[in-house]
mmCIF file of C-alpha atoms and ligand atoms in Angstrom:
data_model
loop_
_atom_site.group_PDB
_atom_site.id
_atom_site.type_symbol
_atom_site.label_atom_id
_atom_site.label_comp_id
_atom_site.label_asym_id
_atom_site.label_seq_id
_atom_site.Cartn_x
_atom_site.Cartn_y
_atom_site.Cartn_z
ATOM 1 C CA UNK A 102 -16.214 72.207 109.033
ATOM 2 C CA UNK A 103 -15.573 72.906 104.933
ATOM 3 C CA UNK A 104 -16.611 70.727 102.859
ATOM 4 C CA UNK A 105 -13.119 70.797 100.430
ATOM 5 C CA UNK A 106 -13.806 71.203 96.032
ATOM 6 C CA UNK A 107 -10.116 70.328 94.689
ATOM 7 C CA UNK A 108 -9.514 72.577 91.636
ATOM 8 C CA UNK A 109 -8.190 69.987 89.120
ATOM 9 C CA UNK A 110 -7.100 72.885 85.722
ATOM 10 C CA UNK A 111 -3.471 72.201 86.871
ATOM 11 C CA UNK A 112 -3.258 68.439 86.171
ATOM 12 C CA UNK A 113 -4.828 69.531 82.391
ATOM 13 C CA UNK A 114 -2.400 72.665 82.128
ATOM 14 C CA UNK A 115 0.386 70.535 82.117
ATOM 15 C CA UNK A 116 -1.188 67.944 79.852
ATOM 16 C CA UNK A 117 -2.254 71.288 77.129
ATOM 17 C CA UNK A 118 1.809 72.363 77.455
ATOM 18 C CA UNK A 119 2.164 69.268 75.457
ATOM 19 C CA UNK A 120 -0.537 69.318 73.599
ATOM 20 C CA UNK A 121 -0.167 65.295 73.921
ATOM 21 C CA UNK A 122 -2.088 62.785 76.143
ATOM 22 C CA UNK A 123 -0.761 63.421 79.713
ATOM 23 C CA UNK A 124 -0.890 64.270 82.606
ATOM 24 C CA UNK A 125 -5.137 63.039 82.256
ATOM 25 C CA UNK A 126 -7.079 64.979 84.581
ATOM 26 C CA UNK A 127 -9.227 62.049 84.435
ATOM 27 C CA UNK A 128 -6.660 60.000 86.750
ATOM 28 C CA UNK A 129 -6.503 63.374 88.907
ATOM 29 C CA UNK A 130 -9.530 63.430 89.986
ATOM 30 C CA UNK A 131 -9.832 59.900 91.090
ATOM 31 C CA UNK A 132 -7.195 60.794 93.107
ATOM 32 C CA UNK A 133 -8.686 63.955 95.345
ATOM 33 C CA UNK A 134 -11.082 61.427 95.420
ATOM 34 C CA UNK A 135 -9.248 58.855 96.853
ATOM 35 C CA UNK A 136 -7.428 61.675 99.149
ATOM 36 C CA UNK A 137 -11.209 62.440 100.313
ATOM 37 C CA UNK A 138 -12.337 65.130 97.832
ATOM 38 C CA UNK A 139 -16.253 65.808 98.527
ATOM 39 C CA UNK A 140 -16.346 67.914 95.256
ATOM 40 C CA UNK A 141 -13.921 67.956 91.622
ATOM 41 C CA UNK A 142 -13.719 71.970 90.052
ATOM 42 C CA UNK A 143 -12.846 72.274 86.298
ATOM 43 C CA UNK A 144 -13.095 75.092 84.999
ATOM 44 C CA UNK A 145 -13.959 74.574 80.656
ATOM 45 C CA UNK A 146 -12.395 78.028 79.490
ATOM 46 C CA UNK A 147 -14.048 79.426 76.568
ATOM 47 C CA UNK A 148 -10.357 78.939 74.667
ATOM 48 C CA UNK A 149 -10.044 75.522 75.966
ATOM 49 C CA UNK A 150 -6.496 76.417 77.496
ATOM 50 C CA UNK A 151 -6.215 74.066 79.988
ATOM 51 C CA UNK A 152 -10.619 71.533 80.974
ATOM 52 C CA UNK A 153 -10.916 70.516 77.471
ATOM 53 C CA UNK A 154 -14.512 68.596 76.125
ATOM 54 C CA UNK A 155 -13.029 64.997 76.369
ATOM 55 C CA UNK A 156 -12.464 66.413 80.404
ATOM 56 C CA UNK A 157 -15.794 68.041 80.964
ATOM 57 C CA UNK A 158 -17.354 64.384 79.156
ATOM 58 C CA UNK A 159 -15.254 61.631 80.858
ATOM 59 C CA UNK A 160 -15.689 62.790 84.671
ATOM 60 C CA UNK A 161 -18.778 63.099 84.508
ATOM 61 C CA UNK A 162 -19.420 59.990 83.959
ATOM 62 C CA UNK A 163 -16.292 59.468 85.734
ATOM 63 C CA UNK A 164 -16.402 60.910 89.117
ATOM 64 C CA UNK A 165 -18.101 59.581 92.259
ATOM 65 C CA UNK A 166 -18.531 62.530 94.284
ATOM 66 C CA UNK A 167 -19.689 66.056 93.208
ATOM 67 C CA UNK A 168 -18.988 68.056 90.045
ATOM 68 C CA UNK A 169 -18.509 71.474 90.447
ATOM 69 C CA UNK A 170 -18.195 72.746 86.957
ATOM 70 C CA UNK A 171 -17.159 76.801 86.184
ATOM 71 C CA UNK A 172 -17.570 78.663 83.399
ATOM 72 C CA UNK A 173 -18.690 82.308 81.915
ATOM 73 C CA UNK A 174 -21.725 83.239 81.698
ATOM 74 C CA UNK A 175 -21.565 82.945 77.516
ATOM 75 C CA UNK A 176 -24.351 81.215 75.452
ATOM 76 C CA UNK A 177 -21.911 78.379 74.413
ATOM 77 C CA UNK A 178 -21.187 77.842 77.816
ATOM 78 C CA UNK A 179 -24.469 77.368 78.882
ATOM 79 C CA UNK A 180 -25.477 75.344 76.329
ATOM 80 C CA UNK A 181 -23.094 72.998 76.974
ATOM 81 C CA UNK A 182 -23.355 72.890 81.388
ATOM 82 C CA UNK A 183 -27.134 71.867 80.282
ATOM 83 C CA UNK A 184 -26.528 69.351 78.413
ATOM 84 C CA UNK A 185 -23.577 67.571 80.527
ATOM 85 C CA UNK A 186 -25.537 68.019 83.449
ATOM 86 C CA UNK A 187 -22.566 68.765 86.089
ATOM 87 C CA UNK A 188 -24.464 68.764 89.705
ATOM 88 C CA UNK A 189 -22.994 72.643 90.188
ATOM 89 C CA UNK A 190 -22.331 75.207 87.395
ATOM 90 C CA UNK A 191 -20.056 78.267 89.416
ATOM 91 C CA UNK A 192 -20.746 81.027 86.766
ATOM 92 C CA UNK A 193 -16.968 82.925 86.702
ATOM 93 C CA UNK A 194 -16.091 86.390 85.460
ATOM 94 C CA UNK A 195 -14.354 85.489 82.290
ATOM 95 C CA UNK A 196 -11.107 87.449 80.042
ATOM 96 C CA UNK A 197 -8.791 86.323 77.336
ATOM 97 C CA UNK A 198 -5.763 88.488 78.825
ATOM 98 C CA UNK A 199 -5.942 86.631 82.370
ATOM 99 C CA UNK A 200 -3.745 84.312 84.041
ATOM 100 C CA UNK A 201 -6.541 83.480 86.074
ATOM 101 C CA UNK A 202 -10.036 84.758 87.368
ATOM 102 C CA UNK A 203 -8.905 88.207 88.191
ATOM 103 C CA UNK A 204 -12.142 89.160 90.611
ATOM 104 C CA UNK A 205 -15.566 88.013 91.390
ATOM 105 C CA UNK A 206 -18.367 87.473 88.213
ATOM 106 C CA UNK A 207 -19.932 91.766 88.279
ATOM 107 C CA UNK A 208 -24.069 90.870 88.822
ATOM 108 C CA UNK A 209 -25.070 93.370 90.145
ATOM 109 C CA UNK A 210 -24.447 95.023 86.818
ATOM 110 C CA UNK A 211 -25.420 91.702 84.518
ATOM 111 C CA UNK A 212 -28.119 90.679 86.932
ATOM 112 C CA UNK A 213 -31.038 90.333 83.728
ATOM 113 C CA UNK A 214 -28.050 88.203 82.316
ATOM 114 C CA UNK A 215 -26.766 86.323 84.826
ATOM 115 C CA UNK A 216 -30.570 85.799 86.306
ATOM 116 C CA UNK A 217 -31.194 84.434 82.661
ATOM 117 C CA UNK A 218 -27.953 81.937 82.659
ATOM 118 C CA UNK A 219 -29.353 81.423 86.770
ATOM 119 C CA UNK A 220 -32.656 80.076 85.476
ATOM 120 C CA UNK A 221 -31.861 78.276 82.385
ATOM 121 C CA UNK A 222 -29.688 75.958 84.246
ATOM 122 C CA UNK A 223 -31.684 75.782 87.388
ATOM 123 C CA UNK A 224 -34.452 75.200 84.379
ATOM 124 C CA UNK A 225 -31.720 71.513 83.876
ATOM 125 C CA UNK A 226 -31.790 70.784 87.535
ATOM 126 C CA UNK A 227 -28.283 71.748 87.676
ATOM 127 C CA UNK A 228 -27.750 73.457 91.499
ATOM 128 C CA UNK A 229 -26.284 77.329 90.706
ATOM 129 C CA UNK A 230 -22.836 79.423 92.044
ATOM 130 C CA UNK A 231 -22.033 82.472 90.836
ATOM 131 C CA UNK A 232 -18.671 83.789 91.800
ATOM 132 C CA UNK A 233 -18.662 87.371 94.228
ATOM 133 C CA UNK A 234 -16.315 89.496 95.475
ATOM 134 C CA UNK A 235 -16.921 89.699 99.066
ATOM 135 C CA UNK A 236 -19.721 92.816 98.590
ATOM 136 C CA UNK A 237 -23.085 92.942 100.378
ATOM 137 C CA UNK A 238 -24.624 93.923 96.530
ATOM 138 C CA UNK A 239 -23.333 91.635 94.790
ATOM 139 C CA UNK A 240 -24.921 88.719 97.083
ATOM 140 C CA UNK A 241 -27.863 90.535 96.928
ATOM 141 C CA UNK A 242 -28.369 90.531 93.138
ATOM 142 C CA UNK A 243 -27.463 87.414 93.293
ATOM 143 C CA UNK A 244 -30.142 86.105 95.426
ATOM 144 C CA UNK A 245 -32.515 88.116 92.916
ATOM 145 C CA UNK A 246 -30.979 86.214 90.029
ATOM 146 C CA UNK A 247 -32.175 82.700 92.210
ATOM 147 C CA UNK A 248 -28.888 81.274 92.515
ATOM 148 C CA UNK A 249 -28.466 78.267 95.267
ATOM 149 C CA UNK A 250 -25.602 79.797 96.675
ATOM 150 C CA UNK A 251 -22.365 81.936 96.415
ATOM 151 C CA UNK A 252 -18.504 81.689 96.508
ATOM 152 C CA UNK A 253 -16.699 84.253 97.817
ATOM 153 C CA UNK A 254 -13.976 84.965 95.749
ATOM 154 C CA UNK A 255 -10.831 85.283 98.717
ATOM 155 C CA UNK A 256 -8.440 86.305 96.458
ATOM 156 C CA UNK A 257 -7.938 90.148 98.398
ATOM 157 C CA UNK A 258 -7.027 88.163 101.477
ATOM 158 C CA UNK A 259 -5.252 85.490 99.561
ATOM 159 C CA UNK A 260 -3.102 88.239 99.120
ATOM 160 C CA UNK A 261 -3.307 90.018 102.201
ATOM 161 C CA UNK A 262 -2.400 86.980 103.436
ATOM 162 C CA UNK A 263 1.029 87.330 101.903
ATOM 163 C CA UNK A 264 1.460 91.269 102.753
ATOM 164 C CA UNK A 265 0.687 89.429 106.331
ATOM 165 C CA UNK A 266 -2.788 92.141 107.364
ATOM 166 C CA UNK A 267 -5.518 91.175 106.212
ATOM 167 C CA UNK A 268 -7.910 92.496 109.218
ATOM 168 C CA UNK A 269 -9.640 94.739 106.421
ATOM 169 C CA UNK A 270 -9.854 91.937 104.199
ATOM 170 C CA UNK A 271 -10.788 88.519 106.219
ATOM 171 C CA UNK A 272 -13.409 90.635 107.643
ATOM 172 C CA UNK A 273 -15.189 91.142 104.444
ATOM 173 C CA UNK A 274 -15.383 87.713 103.842
ATOM 174 C CA UNK A 275 -17.145 87.544 107.731
ATOM 175 C CA UNK A 276 -19.871 89.860 106.972
ATOM 176 C CA UNK A 277 -20.477 88.399 103.313
ATOM 177 C CA UNK A 278 -20.375 85.048 104.190
ATOM 178 C CA UNK A 279 -22.905 86.087 106.846
ATOM 179 C CA UNK A 280 -24.953 87.652 104.759
ATOM 180 C CA UNK A 281 -25.576 84.914 102.388
ATOM 181 C CA UNK A 282 -26.125 82.285 104.667
ATOM 182 C CA UNK A 283 -28.491 84.503 106.653
ATOM 183 C CA UNK A 284 -30.902 85.087 103.070
ATOM 184 C CA UNK A 285 -30.625 81.739 102.731
ATOM 185 C CA UNK A 286 -27.745 81.201 99.778
ATOM 186 C CA UNK A 287 -25.202 78.355 100.503
ATOM 187 C CA UNK A 288 -22.130 80.101 101.396
ATOM 188 C CA UNK A 289 -18.607 78.542 99.607
ATOM 189 C CA UNK A 290 -15.026 80.633 99.651
ATOM 190 C CA UNK A 291 -11.989 79.875 96.787
ATOM 191 C CA UNK A 292 -9.499 81.504 94.788
ATOM 192 C CA UNK A 293 -5.644 81.869 95.882
ATOM 193 C CA UNK A 294 -6.226 79.531 99.776
ATOM 194 C CA UNK A 295 -3.236 77.604 100.271
ATOM 195 C CA UNK A 296 -2.001 75.329 103.272
ATOM 196 C CA UNK A 297 -0.696 78.672 105.614
ATOM 197 C CA UNK A 298 -3.585 81.033 104.645
ATOM 198 C CA UNK A 299 -6.738 79.241 104.721
ATOM 199 C CA UNK A 300 -7.457 78.253 108.621
ATOM 200 C CA UNK A 301 -8.913 81.631 109.718
ATOM 201 C CA UNK A 302 -11.303 80.916 106.114
ATOM 202 C CA UNK A 303 -11.753 77.427 107.966
ATOM 203 C CA UNK A 304 -12.945 79.078 111.058
ATOM 204 C CA UNK A 305 -16.010 81.636 109.362
ATOM 205 C CA UNK A 306 -18.602 78.500 110.391
ATOM 206 C CA UNK A 307 -20.894 80.094 107.505
ATOM 207 C CA UNK A 308 -18.927 79.415 104.998
ATOM 208 C CA UNK A 309 -19.718 75.263 103.706
ATOM 209 C CA UNK A 310 -16.980 74.666 100.996
ATOM 210 C CA UNK A 311 -13.932 76.215 100.129
ATOM 211 C CA UNK A 312 -12.138 75.897 96.089
ATOM 212 C CA UNK A 313 -8.665 75.180 96.204
ATOM 213 C CA UNK A 314 -6.746 74.259 93.398
ATOM 214 C CA UNK A 315 -3.385 75.648 92.480
ATOM 215 C CA UNK A 316 -2.182 75.325 96.406
ATOM 216 C CA UNK A 317 -2.399 72.060 96.358
ATOM 217 C CA UNK A 318 -1.585 71.171 93.062
ATOM 218 C CA UNK A 319 1.288 71.958 94.186
ATOM 219 C CA UNK A 320 1.986 70.192 96.492
ATOM 220 C CA UNK A 321 0.473 67.403 94.771
ATOM 221 C CA UNK A 322 4.016 66.940 91.970
ATOM 222 C CA UNK A 323 5.908 67.226 95.571
ATOM 223 C CA UNK A 324 3.953 64.842 98.222
ATOM 224 C CA UNK A 325 1.371 63.036 95.444
ATOM 225 C CA UNK A 326 -1.842 64.177 94.762
ATOM 226 C CA UNK A 327 -4.065 61.771 97.416
ATOM 227 C CA UNK A 328 -0.946 63.187 99.618
ATOM 228 C CA UNK A 329 -2.161 66.730 98.903
ATOM 229 C CA UNK A 330 -5.594 66.494 99.781
ATOM 230 C CA UNK A 331 -5.927 63.939 102.576
ATOM 231 C CA UNK A 332 -3.896 67.741 103.978
ATOM 232 C CA UNK A 333 -5.600 69.899 102.280
ATOM 233 C CA UNK A 334 -9.005 68.162 103.964
ATOM 234 C CA UNK A 335 -7.351 68.054 107.995
ATOM 235 C CA UNK A 336 -6.186 71.599 108.041
ATOM 236 C CA UNK A 337 -9.752 71.967 106.875
ATOM 237 C CA UNK A 338 -10.692 70.448 109.913
ATOM 238 C CA UNK A 339 -9.592 71.810 112.256
ATOM 239 C CA UNK A 340 -11.481 73.953 114.426
ATOM 240 C CA UNK A 341 -10.656 77.679 115.501
ATOM 241 C CA UNK A 342 -13.225 80.112 116.673
ATOM 242 C CA UNK A 343 -13.430 82.803 114.435
HETATM 243 N N1 LIG B 36 -13.496 79.042 92.537
HETATM 244 C C1 LIG B 36 -12.953 79.492 91.050
HETATM 245 C C2 LIG B 36 -14.016 80.624 91.190
HETATM 246 C C3 LIG B 36 -12.100 79.873 90.348
HETATM 247 O O1 LIG B 36 -11.992 80.976 89.757
HETATM 248 C C4 LIG B 36 -11.033 78.962 91.140
HETATM 249 C C5 LIG B 36 -9.094 79.373 90.230
HETATM 250 O O2 LIG B 36 -9.842 78.494 89.040
HETATM 251 C C6 LIG B 36 -10.426 78.603 92.182
HETATM 252 C C7 LIG B 36 -11.507 78.743 93.356
HETATM 253 C C8 LIG B 36 -8.928 78.045 92.678
HETATM 254 O O3 LIG B 36 -8.037 79.171 92.973
HETATM 255 P P1 LIG B 36 -6.435 79.093 93.627
HETATM 256 O O4 LIG B 36 -6.895 78.044 92.212
HETATM 257 O O5 LIG B 36 -5.985 80.195 93.486
HETATM 258 O O6 LIG B 36 -6.914 77.323 94.564
#
């Protein structure tokens, strides 16, 4: 049964649409915790389009579950991360023009840079996860970097689910999760997961945590965030054989 990380970036997106003070992601984190979130996930982007430095600062003080900070592998973010010391940093690729994180981090091509960033974060006592595509080479590279965890990008699976054929993409996630688990990495997964498509991912026993944002926040508009998180937590407990 995977634990659940709730990504609250979209709360900050609504606030930033008016550059005002509401809705506050700090409130969202509290509601998500009450709903059963095991982790709060935020992405501090270089362009600060949603989460702000102030949010990280306050969430670092107020979140009672694990705080997972997603950020780009660049000096500015590494410095912020090392100063704020969240439980975990997940290094992600970042392009200014993208709507959301599009692919996994190319650890193979950027091995030296990612390895040094991983070391820097670990020296500050931070658990390090790398957001990678479900690909054997990327997993081996993540291990070579000294990462503690990988978060497998489930975006292709999510798109395939929508199109009605998940056989290949689900098999790729299963194989990658097994490989990562076998070499001792903690295995997380996320991106594009919804109340409709999450069960086959929950059924993969080697995946230990899911990070979900868009679908939970969307449902929260109608049922409230606490209830939306509770409903996703229930799905994470469903026992199905992969
Ligand atoms: N994991 C990572 C690394 C992400 O970048 C995102 C998107 O911000 C998510 C999980 C959550 O994706 P979604 O909002 O599609 O659930």
